[in-house]
Coordinates of C-alpha atoms and ligand atoms in Angstrom, one line a residue:
Chain B
M684 CA 28.6 -2.3 28.9
T685 CA 30.7 -1.8 32.4
T686 CA 27.6 0.5 34.5
F687 CA 29.0 3.0 36.6
T688 CA 27.1 4.8 39.4
T689 CA 29.4 7.7 39.6
V690 CA 32.1 8.5 37.1
T691 CA 34.8 11.7 38.0
V692 CA 36.2 13.8 35.5
V693 CA 39.7 15.4 37.0
G694 CA 40.5 18.1 35.2
A695 CA 38.0 20.6 34.0
S696 CA 39.5 21.8 30.7
L697 CA 39.4 20.6 26.6
A698 CA 39.8 16.7 27.1
G699 CA 38.1 16.5 30.6
L700 CA 35.0 18.6 29.0
H701 CA 35.3 16.7 25.7
A702 CA 34.7 12.9 27.5
A703 CA 32.1 14.6 29.7
R704 CA 30.4 15.1 26.9
G705 CA 31.4 12.0 25.6
L706 CA 29.8 10.2 28.3
R707 CA 26.2 11.7 27.9
S708 CA 26.2 11.7 24.5
L709 CA 27.4 7.8 24.5
G710 CA 23.9 7.6 26.8
Y711 CA 25.8 7.5 30.4
D712 CA 23.2 8.8 32.7
G713 CA 24.8 8.1 36.0
R714 CA 26.3 10.8 38.4
L715 CA 28.6 13.0 36.5
V716 CA 30.9 14.8 38.4
V717 CA 34.1 17.2 37.1
V718 CA 36.7 18.3 39.4
G719 CA 38.8 21.5 38.7
E720 CA 41.6 22.9 40.2
E721 CA 40.4 26.2 38.6
R722 CA 37.6 28.6 39.3
H723 CA 37.0 28.7 36.2
R724 CA 34.2 27.1 33.7
P725 CA 36.5 25.2 31.1
Y726 CA 37.7 27.6 28.5
D727 CA 40.0 27.6 25.5
R728 CA 44.0 28.2 25.7
P729 CA 45.4 28.7 22.9
P730 CA 44.0 32.5 22.1
L731 CA 45.4 33.3 25.4
S732 CA 49.0 34.1 24.2
K733 CA 47.6 35.2 21.0
E734 CA 44.1 37.3 20.5
F735 CA 43.8 37.8 24.6
L736 CA 47.6 39.4 24.8
T737 CA 46.8 41.9 22.0
G738 CA 43.6 42.5 22.0
D739 CA 41.5 45.6 23.0
G740 CA 38.9 46.7 25.6
D741 CA 39.1 45.2 29.1
P742 CA 38.5 41.2 29.3
G743 CA 37.1 41.0 32.4
E744 CA 36.7 38.9 35.0
G745 CA 36.1 35.3 33.8
P746 CA 36.9 33.5 30.6
G747 CA 33.9 35.4 28.8
G748 CA 34.0 34.5 24.8
L749 CA 36.7 31.8 25.4
A750 CA 34.5 29.7 27.2
L751 CA 34.2 26.1 26.0
T752 CA 30.8 26.0 27.4
D753 CA 27.4 27.8 27.4
P754 CA 24.2 27.7 30.1
E755 CA 22.6 26.0 27.8
E756 CA 24.9 23.0 27.3
E757 CA 25.5 22.8 31.1
A758 CA 22.4 22.5 31.6
E759 CA 22.5 19.4 29.4
L760 CA 25.2 17.8 30.9
D761 CA 23.9 17.5 34.7
A762 CA 27.4 17.5 35.5
E763 CA 28.0 18.3 39.6
W764 CA 31.3 21.0 38.8
L765 CA 33.8 21.3 41.5
L766 CA 36.1 24.2 40.7
G767 CA 38.4 26.0 42.8
V768 CA 39.0 22.1 43.5
R769 CA 42.0 20.1 43.5
A770 CA 42.1 16.2 43.5
E771 CA 45.1 15.4 45.8
A772 CA 45.2 11.3 45.5
L773 CA 43.3 8.6 43.9
D774 CA 42.5 5.3 45.7
T775 CA 41.5 3.0 43.7
A776 CA 41.4 0.2 45.6
A777 CA 38.8 2.2 47.8
G778 CA 37.3 3.6 44.6
E779 CA 38.1 7.2 46.0
I780 CA 39.4 10.6 45.2
R781 CA 40.8 12.6 48.0
L782 CA 40.2 16.7 47.4
T783 CA 41.5 19.3 48.5
G784 CA 40.7 19.8 53.0
G785 CA 40.5 15.9 52.9
R786 CA 37.5 15.3 51.6
A787 CA 36.4 11.5 49.7
L788 CA 34.7 11.2 47.2
R789 CA 33.2 8.1 45.9
T790 CA 33.8 6.8 42.9
D791 CA 33.7 3.8 40.2
G792 CA 34.5 5.5 37.1
V793 CA 37.7 8.2 36.7
V794 CA 39.0 10.3 34.0
I795 CA 42.5 11.9 34.5
A796 CA 42.4 15.1 32.6
T797 CA 44.8 16.7 34.6
G798 CA 46.5 18.5 31.6
A799 CA 50.1 20.1 31.9
T800 CA 51.7 22.8 33.7
P801 CA 54.7 24.7 33.0
R802 CA 58.4 23.8 33.3
T803 CA 60.4 25.8 35.7
L804 CA 63.9 27.2 35.6
P805 CA 66.0 27.2 38.8
L806 CA 65.5 31.1 39.0
P807 CA 65.1 33.2 41.9
R808 CA 61.2 34.3 42.5
L809 CA 61.3 37.8 41.0
D810 CA 58.4 40.3 40.2
G811 CA 57.7 40.6 36.6
V812 CA 58.8 36.7 36.1
H813 CA 55.8 35.1 34.2
T814 CA 54.7 31.9 32.9
L815 CA 51.5 31.4 30.7
R816 CA 49.0 28.3 31.1
T817 CA 45.7 29.6 32.7
L818 CA 43.4 32.0 32.0
D819 CA 44.6 33.9 35.1
D820 CA 48.5 33.7 34.1
A821 CA 47.3 35.8 31.2
T822 CA 45.4 37.8 33.0
R823 CA 48.3 39.0 34.8
L824 CA 50.5 38.7 32.3
R825 CA 48.5 41.0 30.2
A826 CA 48.2 43.8 33.1
A827 CA 52.1 44.1 32.8
L828 CA 52.4 44.5 29.1
R829 CA 50.6 47.4 29.7
A830 CA 51.5 48.7 32.7
G831 CA 54.7 50.7 30.9
A832 CA 57.0 48.0 30.0
A833 CA 59.1 48.3 27.1
R834 CA 61.5 45.6 27.0
V835 CA 60.6 41.6 27.5
V836 CA 62.3 39.2 27.4
V837 CA 60.7 35.6 26.6
I838 CA 62.9 32.5 27.3
G839 CA 62.5 29.4 25.3
A840 CA 61.7 30.1 21.6
G841 CA 59.1 27.1 21.2
F842 CA 55.4 27.7 20.4
I843 CA 54.3 29.3 23.5
G844 CA 57.2 31.1 23.7
A845 CA 57.3 32.2 19.5
E846 CA 53.4 33.3 20.1
V847 CA 54.4 35.3 23.5
A848 CA 57.0 37.5 21.5
S849 CA 54.8 37.7 18.6
S850 CA 52.2 39.0 20.6
C851 CA 54.8 41.7 22.7
A852 CA 56.1 42.7 19.4
A853 CA 52.1 43.6 18.0
L854 CA 51.8 45.9 21.1
G855 CA 54.8 47.5 20.1
L856 CA 57.3 46.1 22.7
D857 CA 61.3 45.7 22.4
V858 CA 61.2 41.5 22.8
T859 CA 64.3 39.4 22.5
V860 CA 63.7 35.5 22.7
V861 CA 66.0 33.7 24.0
E862 CA 66.7 29.9 22.9
A863 CA 69.2 27.6 24.4
A864 CA 69.5 25.0 21.3
P865 CA 71.0 26.0 17.8
L866 CA 68.0 26.5 16.4
P867 CA 64.3 26.2 18.0
L868 CA 61.6 23.6 17.4
V869 CA 63.7 21.5 15.7
P870 CA 62.3 18.2 17.1
Q871 CA 58.8 19.1 15.8
L872 CA 59.7 20.1 12.2
G873 CA 62.9 19.4 11.3
E874 CA 66.0 21.4 11.2
E875 CA 65.2 23.1 7.2
M876 CA 62.0 24.1 8.2
A877 CA 62.7 25.1 11.9
R878 CA 64.7 27.3 9.9
V879 CA 62.0 29.0 8.2
C880 CA 60.0 29.7 11.6
A881 CA 62.8 31.0 13.7
G882 CA 62.9 33.5 10.4
L883 CA 59.4 34.9 11.4
H884 CA 61.1 36.5 14.7
A885 CA 62.8 39.0 12.7
R886 CA 60.2 39.1 9.8
G887 CA 58.2 40.5 13.0
G888 CA 61.0 42.6 14.6
A889 CA 62.0 40.6 17.1
T890 CA 65.2 39.6 18.1
L891 CA 65.9 35.7 18.7
L892 CA 69.3 34.2 20.7
C893 CA 69.7 31.2 20.0
G894 CA 72.6 28.7 21.5
T895 CA 72.7 30.6 24.7
G896 CA 71.1 29.6 28.3
V897 CA 69.9 31.9 30.9
E898 CA 72.6 32.1 33.8
G899 CA 70.3 34.2 36.5
L900 CA 68.3 37.3 36.7
R901 CA 68.9 40.3 37.9
G902 CA 67.1 43.0 40.3
S903 CA 65.8 42.2 43.9
G904 CA 61.8 42.1 44.1
R905 CA 61.5 42.9 40.5
V906 CA 63.7 41.7 37.7
T907 CA 65.3 44.0 35.5
G908 CA 67.5 42.0 33.1
V909 CA 67.9 38.3 32.4
E910 CA 72.0 37.0 32.7
L911 CA 73.2 35.0 30.0
T912 CA 75.4 31.7 30.0
D913 CA 77.4 33.7 27.5
G914 CA 78.1 36.7 29.9
R915 CA 75.7 39.0 27.9
V916 CA 72.5 40.9 30.6
L917 CA 69.5 41.7 28.4
P918 CA 68.0 44.7 30.1
A919 CA 64.2 43.9 31.0
D920 CA 60.5 44.8 32.5
V921 CA 58.9 41.5 32.3
V922 CA 60.3 38.5 31.7
V923 CA 58.5 35.3 30.4
V924 CA 59.7 31.9 30.9
G925 CA 58.1 29.2 27.8
V926 CA 60.4 26.3 28.6
G927 CA 57.7 23.7 27.6
V928 CA 55.4 22.0 29.9
R929 CA 55.2 18.8 31.8
P930 CA 51.9 16.5 32.2
V931 CA 50.1 17.0 36.1
T932 CA 50.6 13.8 37.6
G933 CA 52.1 14.4 40.9
W934 CA 48.5 13.6 42.6
L935 CA 48.3 9.9 40.9
E936 CA 51.8 9.1 43.3
G937 CA 50.7 5.9 44.9
S938 CA 47.8 5.4 42.8
G939 CA 49.5 2.3 41.1
L940 CA 48.7 3.9 37.8
A941 CA 51.9 3.1 35.2
L942 CA 53.5 7.1 35.4
D943 CA 56.0 7.6 32.5
D944 CA 56.1 11.3 31.7
G945 CA 52.5 11.0 32.0
V946 CA 49.7 8.4 32.3
R947 CA 50.3 5.3 30.5
C948 CA 47.4 4.1 28.7
D949 CA 46.6 1.6 26.0
A950 CA 45.8 3.5 22.0
G951 CA 42.4 3.7 23.6
C952 CA 43.3 5.7 26.3
V953 CA 42.4 3.3 29.1
T954 CA 45.6 2.6 32.3
A955 CA 46.1 -0.7 33.7
L956 CA 42.6 -0.5 34.9
P957 CA 39.8 -0.9 32.7
N958 CA 37.4 2.0 34.7
V959 CA 40.2 4.3 34.8
V960 CA 41.3 6.6 31.4
A961 CA 43.3 9.4 30.5
V962 CA 43.2 12.0 28.2
G963 CA 44.9 15.1 26.7
D964 CA 48.4 16.4 27.8
V965 CA 48.5 14.0 30.5
A966 CA 47.9 10.9 28.3
R967 CA 50.7 8.7 27.3
L968 CA 49.3 6.4 24.6
A969 CA 50.5 3.2 23.3
Q970 CA 51.1 3.0 19.5
P971 CA 49.9 0.1 18.0
G972 CA 52.4 -1.8 15.9
T973 CA 55.6 -0.2 17.9
V974 CA 57.3 -0.1 21.3
R975 CA 56.9 3.6 21.5
T976 CA 54.4 6.3 23.1
V977 CA 53.4 9.3 22.4
R978 CA 51.9 11.7 24.3
A979 CA 50.6 15.2 22.7
E980 CA 50.4 18.3 23.5
H981 CA 48.3 19.7 21.2
W982 CA 44.2 21.0 21.3
T983 CA 42.6 18.8 18.5
S984 CA 44.0 15.7 20.3
G985 CA 43.1 16.8 23.7
M986 CA 39.5 17.6 21.8
L987 CA 39.5 14.1 20.2
Q988 CA 40.6 11.7 22.8
G989 CA 37.9 12.7 25.2
A990 CA 35.4 10.9 23.1
V991 CA 37.1 7.6 22.1
A992 CA 37.9 7.3 26.2
A993 CA 34.5 8.0 26.7
R994 CA 33.7 5.0 24.5
N995 CA 36.4 2.8 26.1
L996 CA 35.4 3.5 29.6
L997 CA 31.7 2.6 28.7
A998 CA 32.8 -0.2 26.9
G999 CA 35.1 -1.9 29.8
S1000 CA 37.7 -2.2 27.6
T1001 CA 39.2 -0.3 24.3
V1002 CA 36.8 -1.1 21.5
E1003 CA 38.1 2.3 19.8
P1004 CA 41.7 3.4 19.7
F1005 CA 42.8 6.9 18.7
E1006 CA 44.2 7.1 15.6
A1007 CA 43.6 11.0 14.6
L1008 CA 46.9 12.2 12.7
P1009 CA 48.2 14.9 14.9
Y1010 CA 47.7 18.2 14.3
F1011 CA 48.3 21.4 15.4
W1012 CA 48.4 25.5 14.5
S1013 CA 50.2 28.3 15.8
D1014 CA 49.5 32.0 14.7
Q1015 CA 53.1 33.8 15.3
Y1016 CA 53.7 37.6 13.6
G1017 CA 51.1 37.2 11.1
A1018 CA 51.4 34.3 9.6
R1019 CA 49.7 31.1 10.6
I1020 CA 51.5 27.9 10.5
Q1021 CA 49.5 24.8 10.8
Y1022 CA 50.8 21.1 10.8
A1023 CA 49.8 17.6 10.6
G1024 CA 51.5 14.2 10.3
R1025 CA 54.0 12.2 12.2
R1026 CA 57.3 13.4 10.7
A1027 CA 60.7 11.4 12.0
P1028 CA 64.2 12.6 11.8
G1029 CA 65.1 12.4 8.6
D1030 CA 62.7 12.8 6.4
S1031 CA 63.1 14.9 3.8
V1032 CA 61.0 17.9 2.9
R1033 CA 59.7 19.1 -0.7
I1034 CA 58.1 22.3 -0.7
V1035 CA 55.1 21.9 -3.2
E1036 CA 53.4 25.5 -3.0
G1037 CA 54.8 29.1 -2.7
D1038 CA 58.3 29.9 -1.6
P1039 CA 59.8 30.1 2.2
A1040 CA 62.2 32.6 0.8
D1041 CA 59.9 35.3 -0.1
G1042 CA 58.0 35.1 3.3
G1043 CA 54.8 34.8 1.4
G1044 CA 53.3 31.8 2.7
F1045 CA 54.2 28.0 1.2
L1046 CA 52.9 24.4 1.8
A1047 CA 55.8 21.9 2.3
V1048 CA 55.7 17.5 2.8
Y1049 CA 58.2 15.7 4.7
E1050 CA 58.7 12.1 2.8
R1051 CA 60.4 9.1 3.4
G1052 CA 60.8 6.3 0.8
G1053 CA 58.2 8.3 -1.1
I1054 CA 55.3 8.4 1.2
S1055 CA 54.0 11.0 2.4
T1056 CA 54.6 11.8 6.4
A1057 CA 53.3 15.0 7.3
A1058 CA 52.7 18.3 5.9
L1059 CA 53.5 22.1 7.0
G1060 CA 51.6 25.2 5.9
I1061 CA 52.4 29.1 6.4
D1062 CA 49.3 30.7 5.2
R1063 CA 47.9 28.0 2.9
P1064 CA 44.8 27.1 4.6
R1065 CA 43.1 25.2 2.0
P1066 CA 46.0 23.3 0.6
F1067 CA 46.9 22.5 3.4
M1068 CA 44.0 21.1 5.2
R1069 CA 44.1 19.1 1.1
L1070 CA 47.0 17.6 2.3
R1071 CA 45.8 17.0 6.1
R1072 CA 42.8 14.8 4.8
E1073 CA 45.1 13.1 2.2
L1074 CA 47.7 12.1 5.2
A1075 CA 45.1 10.8 7.0
R1076 CA 43.9 8.2 4.4
A1077 CA 47.0 7.3 3.6
P1078 CA 48.7 4.6 4.3
Q1079 CA 52.0 5.7 6.7
P1080 CA 55.3 3.7 6.7
A1081 CA 55.7 0.7 9.0
G1082 CA 56.2 1.5 12.4
R1083 CA 54.4 5.1 12.6
Chain A
M987 CA 24.1 44.2 -2.5
I988 CA 27.9 43.7 -3.2
P989 CA 28.7 42.6 -6.9
V990 CA 30.9 39.4 -6.5
C991 CA 32.2 38.6 -9.7
R992 CA 30.8 36.7 -13.2
I993 CA 29.5 33.5 -12.5
E994 CA 32.3 32.5 -15.0
D995 CA 34.7 33.6 -12.2
L996 CA 33.2 31.5 -9.6
P997 CA 33.6 27.6 -11.0
E998 CA 32.0 25.0 -8.8
G999 CA 34.2 23.7 -6.1
E1000 CA 35.5 27.4 -5.4
S1001 CA 34.8 30.3 -2.9
L1002 CA 35.4 33.7 -2.4
R1003 CA 36.1 35.8 0.2
V1004 CA 34.3 39.8 -0.1
E1005 CA 34.8 42.8 1.9
A1006 CA 31.1 44.1 2.6
G1007 CA 32.4 47.5 3.7
D1008 CA 32.5 48.6 7.5
A1009 CA 28.6 47.8 8.7
T1010 CA 29.2 44.2 8.0
A1011 CA 31.6 41.6 8.3
A1012 CA 33.7 40.0 5.4
I1013 CA 31.2 37.5 3.7
A1014 CA 32.0 34.0 2.1
V1015 CA 30.8 33.0 -1.2
F1016 CA 30.6 29.1 -2.7
H1017 CA 30.0 27.6 -6.0
T1018 CA 29.4 23.8 -4.9
D1019 CA 26.7 20.9 -5.7
G1020 CA 25.1 23.3 -8.2
A1021 CA 24.6 26.3 -6.3
F1022 CA 25.8 29.6 -4.8
Y1023 CA 25.9 30.5 -0.7
A1024 CA 27.2 32.9 0.8
I1025 CA 27.7 33.2 4.7
D1026 CA 29.5 34.7 7.2
D1027 CA 33.6 34.6 6.5
T1028 CA 34.9 34.3 9.4
C1029 CA 34.5 30.9 11.9
S1030 CA 31.8 31.6 14.8
H1031 CA 34.2 29.7 16.8
Q1032 CA 37.6 31.5 16.6
D1033 CA 39.4 33.7 13.8
A1034 CA 39.5 31.6 10.7
S1035 CA 38.2 32.4 7.3
L1036 CA 35.7 29.9 5.8
S1037 CA 36.3 31.0 2.5
E1038 CA 39.9 29.5 2.9
G1039 CA 38.0 26.1 4.3
W1040 CA 37.4 22.5 2.6
L1041 CA 34.1 22.2 0.7
E1042 CA 31.9 18.8 0.6
G1043 CA 28.4 19.3 -0.5
C1044 CA 26.6 21.6 1.2
Y1045 CA 28.9 22.3 3.8
V1046 CA 32.4 23.7 4.5
E1047 CA 34.7 22.8 6.7
C1048 CA 36.9 25.1 8.9
P1049 CA 40.2 25.1 8.1
L1050 CA 41.6 25.7 11.8
H1051 CA 39.8 23.4 13.7
A1052 CA 37.2 21.8 10.9
A1053 CA 34.3 22.7 12.1
L1054 CA 31.4 21.7 10.0
F1055 CA 29.3 24.5 8.9
D1056 CA 25.9 23.6 6.6
L1057 CA 25.5 26.2 3.9
R1058 CA 22.3 26.1 3.8
S1059 CA 21.5 27.1 7.2
G1060 CA 25.1 28.5 8.7
E1061 CA 24.6 26.2 11.2
P1062 CA 27.5 24.4 13.0
T1063 CA 27.1 20.1 12.5
C1064 CA 29.8 19.4 14.7
L1065 CA 32.2 20.5 17.5
P1066 CA 34.1 23.0 18.3
A1067 CA 31.3 25.2 17.0
R1068 CA 28.5 25.8 18.6
K1069 CA 27.3 29.2 17.4
P1070 CA 25.8 29.6 13.8
V1071 CA 27.2 32.1 11.2
R1072 CA 24.8 34.3 9.1
T1073 CA 23.9 33.3 5.9
H1074 CA 23.2 35.9 2.6
A1075 CA 21.1 36.1 0.2
V1076 CA 23.0 35.4 -3.5
T1077 CA 21.2 36.3 -6.7
V1078 CA 22.8 36.1 -10.1
V1079 CA 21.6 39.3 -12.4
D1080 CA 22.6 38.9 -16.1
G1081 CA 25.4 36.5 -15.2
M1082 CA 26.6 38.6 -12.3
L1083 CA 26.6 37.1 -8.9
Y1084 CA 25.4 39.5 -5.9
V1085 CA 25.1 38.9 -2.4
H1086 CA 22.9 40.8 0.0
P1087 CA 24.2 41.1 3.4
A1088 CA 21.7 40.0 6.2
V1089 CA 21.1 42.2 8.8
R1090 CA 20.4 39.7 11.4
T1091 CA 18.7 36.1 10.9
V1092 CA 16.7 34.1 13.5
P1093 CA 18.8 31.0 14.3
G1094 CA 17.2 27.8 13.4
E1095 CA 15.4 30.0 10.6
P1096 CA 17.4 30.0 7.5
V1097 CA 17.7 32.0 5.0
H1098 CA 18.0 30.6 1.5
A1099 CA 20.9 31.4 0.0
A1100 CA 20.9 30.2 -3.0
P1101 CA 17.2 30.7 -4.7
E1102 CA 16.3 28.7 -7.9
E1103 CA 16.9 31.7 -10.2
A1104 CA 20.8 31.6 -8.8
V1105 CA 21.8 28.2 -9.9
A1106 CA 23.9 28.8 -12.5
Ligands
FAD909 C1 48.9 29.8 26.2 C2 48.6 28.4 25.0 C3 48.3 28.1 23.7 C4 48.4 27.1 23.4 N1 48.2 27.4 21.7 C5 47.7 26.6 21.2 C6 47.8 26.4 19.5 O1 47.4 27.2 19.0 N2 47.8 24.9 18.8 C7 47.3 24.0 19.5 O2 47.1 22.8 18.6 N3 47.4 23.5 20.8 C8 48.0 25.0 21.8 N4 47.8 25.1 23.1 C9 47.5 23.5 23.9 C10 46.3 23.1 24.2 O3 45.6 24.1 24.5 C11 46.5 22.3 25.1 O4 47.0 20.9 24.3 C12 45.2 21.7 26.1 O5 44.7 22.5 26.8 C13 45.2 20.1 26.6 O6 44.0 20.3 27.7 P1 44.2 19.3 28.6 O7 41.9 19.5 28.9 O8 44.5 18.0 28.3 O9 45.0 19.7 28.9 P2 44.7 21.4 30.5 O10 44.1 22.6 29.3 O11 46.2 21.7 30.7 O12 43.3 21.2 31.6 C14 44.0 20.8 32.8 C15 43.2 21.3 33.6 O13 43.1 20.1 34.6 C16 43.2 21.1 35.6 N5 44.1 20.4 36.9 C17 45.2 19.8 37.1 N6 45.2 19.5 38.4 C18 44.4 19.0 39.0 C19 43.9 18.2 40.4 N7 45.2 17.5 40.7 N8 42.6 18.2 40.5 C20 42.1 19.0 40.0 N9 42.5 19.9 38.4 C21 43.6 19.7 38.0 C22 44.0 21.8 35.5 O14 44.3 23.4 36.6 C23 43.6 22.8 34.0 O15 42.8 23.5 34.1 C24 48.6 26.1 23.6 C25 48.3 26.0 24.8 C26 48.7 27.3 25.7 C27 48.7 27.2 27.5
FES910 S1 38.1 28.3 13.8 FE1 36.6 27.4 13.0 S2 36.6 25.4 14.0 FE2 37.7 26.7 15.1

């Protein structure tokens, strides 16, 4: 067991909060500091592309119902919250984190939980162009969608893009989704199931244009349209760019930590330094028994890694690897999509319930060599959950 | 009092969602461990239907983020849910199952959803 005087969690969101909770519940009673660039207390992001955009009433200032903590729990956590403060650098030799304004924070334990930030396209800065990651982003987008916008173009048909498009359609707006790949979500779901999910856009009244990139934007000051690489121009009042995220590691340049599309750590979230762990969207974990590494961008991994990392940090080395089966969900056009498992290219898909063709929901299992590798359900929460549990218990094909 | 179904139509291990009318939110009714239980159908965390959750003894696991609720008290036993869901009384009259939507319950003072006579 390592004894720390101060543990600092950098990133005041899902994974950081769960690490802080984990530390306290494992008996860490030293100084606990949480540094967060956003001015808000931790809040839940998944609703930002869904209910938050479509909901009635005034969402008000601050996280409101999206808050991940309440005053009672915050009192129990007994942490110092430095909100609206950015960590600028980590000096592992000196045991210091440099904060905005040059202030230095001495710390002997560090939890890196800085998450991810939207990728951008080389486009001119125009009003009416949005990305969506934070509550402030969502508040701006929500207002823009209600300020008389009629035509929305969403660039990127990944999960966030599809959810935003779905919310816009629910608000009665005219929505077009532009996707550079011939079909969205193929890496995540495989071609067959990706095609089914792509079909949801049409069902929800949105237009999906695949296989075309974005050439540029029209408008001066304010966006008026999107120019596609195939020459078409889509008129737009609001443009949402949803082309994926990149992990926030800039502040760790020069720290000596291995950075490779995320912070490299072992299977238990521990970096090369036993007193520095990484959790959530920013963490790239080793996969035991393989040469591969994985970085998840899912809510459940973020939540669960916090607890695992807390234990390993206090233990001084990895005593518990993070082994949870990957799981995510998405709500689009009234359909609830749930996926769990580790699909690899080439796995076959078998429909075990329902029929993707009739639009009423179904359950599919991915298989390799007779072994189930993953499950996908649309509007089948109960049997999906059963499969998810079976998958979590079942042996996985070698190397997954 | 809302009629749910005949007891033989809700076998052990099964659940049902009942619309309780405009004034009350939908209610989930469960038959597990030899008793009937009723709780609010909507998870206290986000928008998921607990009647579609996984039953394990006197607990139901939310189908979205796997928070576990004690059917006897409505209290969550693990994150991400932090608030309880309301519990509702269940009775059986002449083989017919009824729920009695609770107006309000005091957290920590569970309403017993399955009085003795309700055990099928
Ligand atoms: C709109 C939206 C919808 C989503 N929907 C789903 C869904 O349906 N299902 C699902 O499974 N997942 C979903 N996700 C993904 C899920 O929300 C993320 O996986 C989760 O938020 C990751 O948590 P995290 O704590 O690792 O990172 P984040 O939530 O990104 O938090 C990182 C925090 O660190 C702060 N930070 C960054 N750099 C610094 C610094 N240098 N100093 C101080 N603070 C810093 C950031 O400001 C941020 O608050 C969604 C995400 C978004 C944005
Ligand atoms: S909606 Fe039930 S745990 Fe999140």
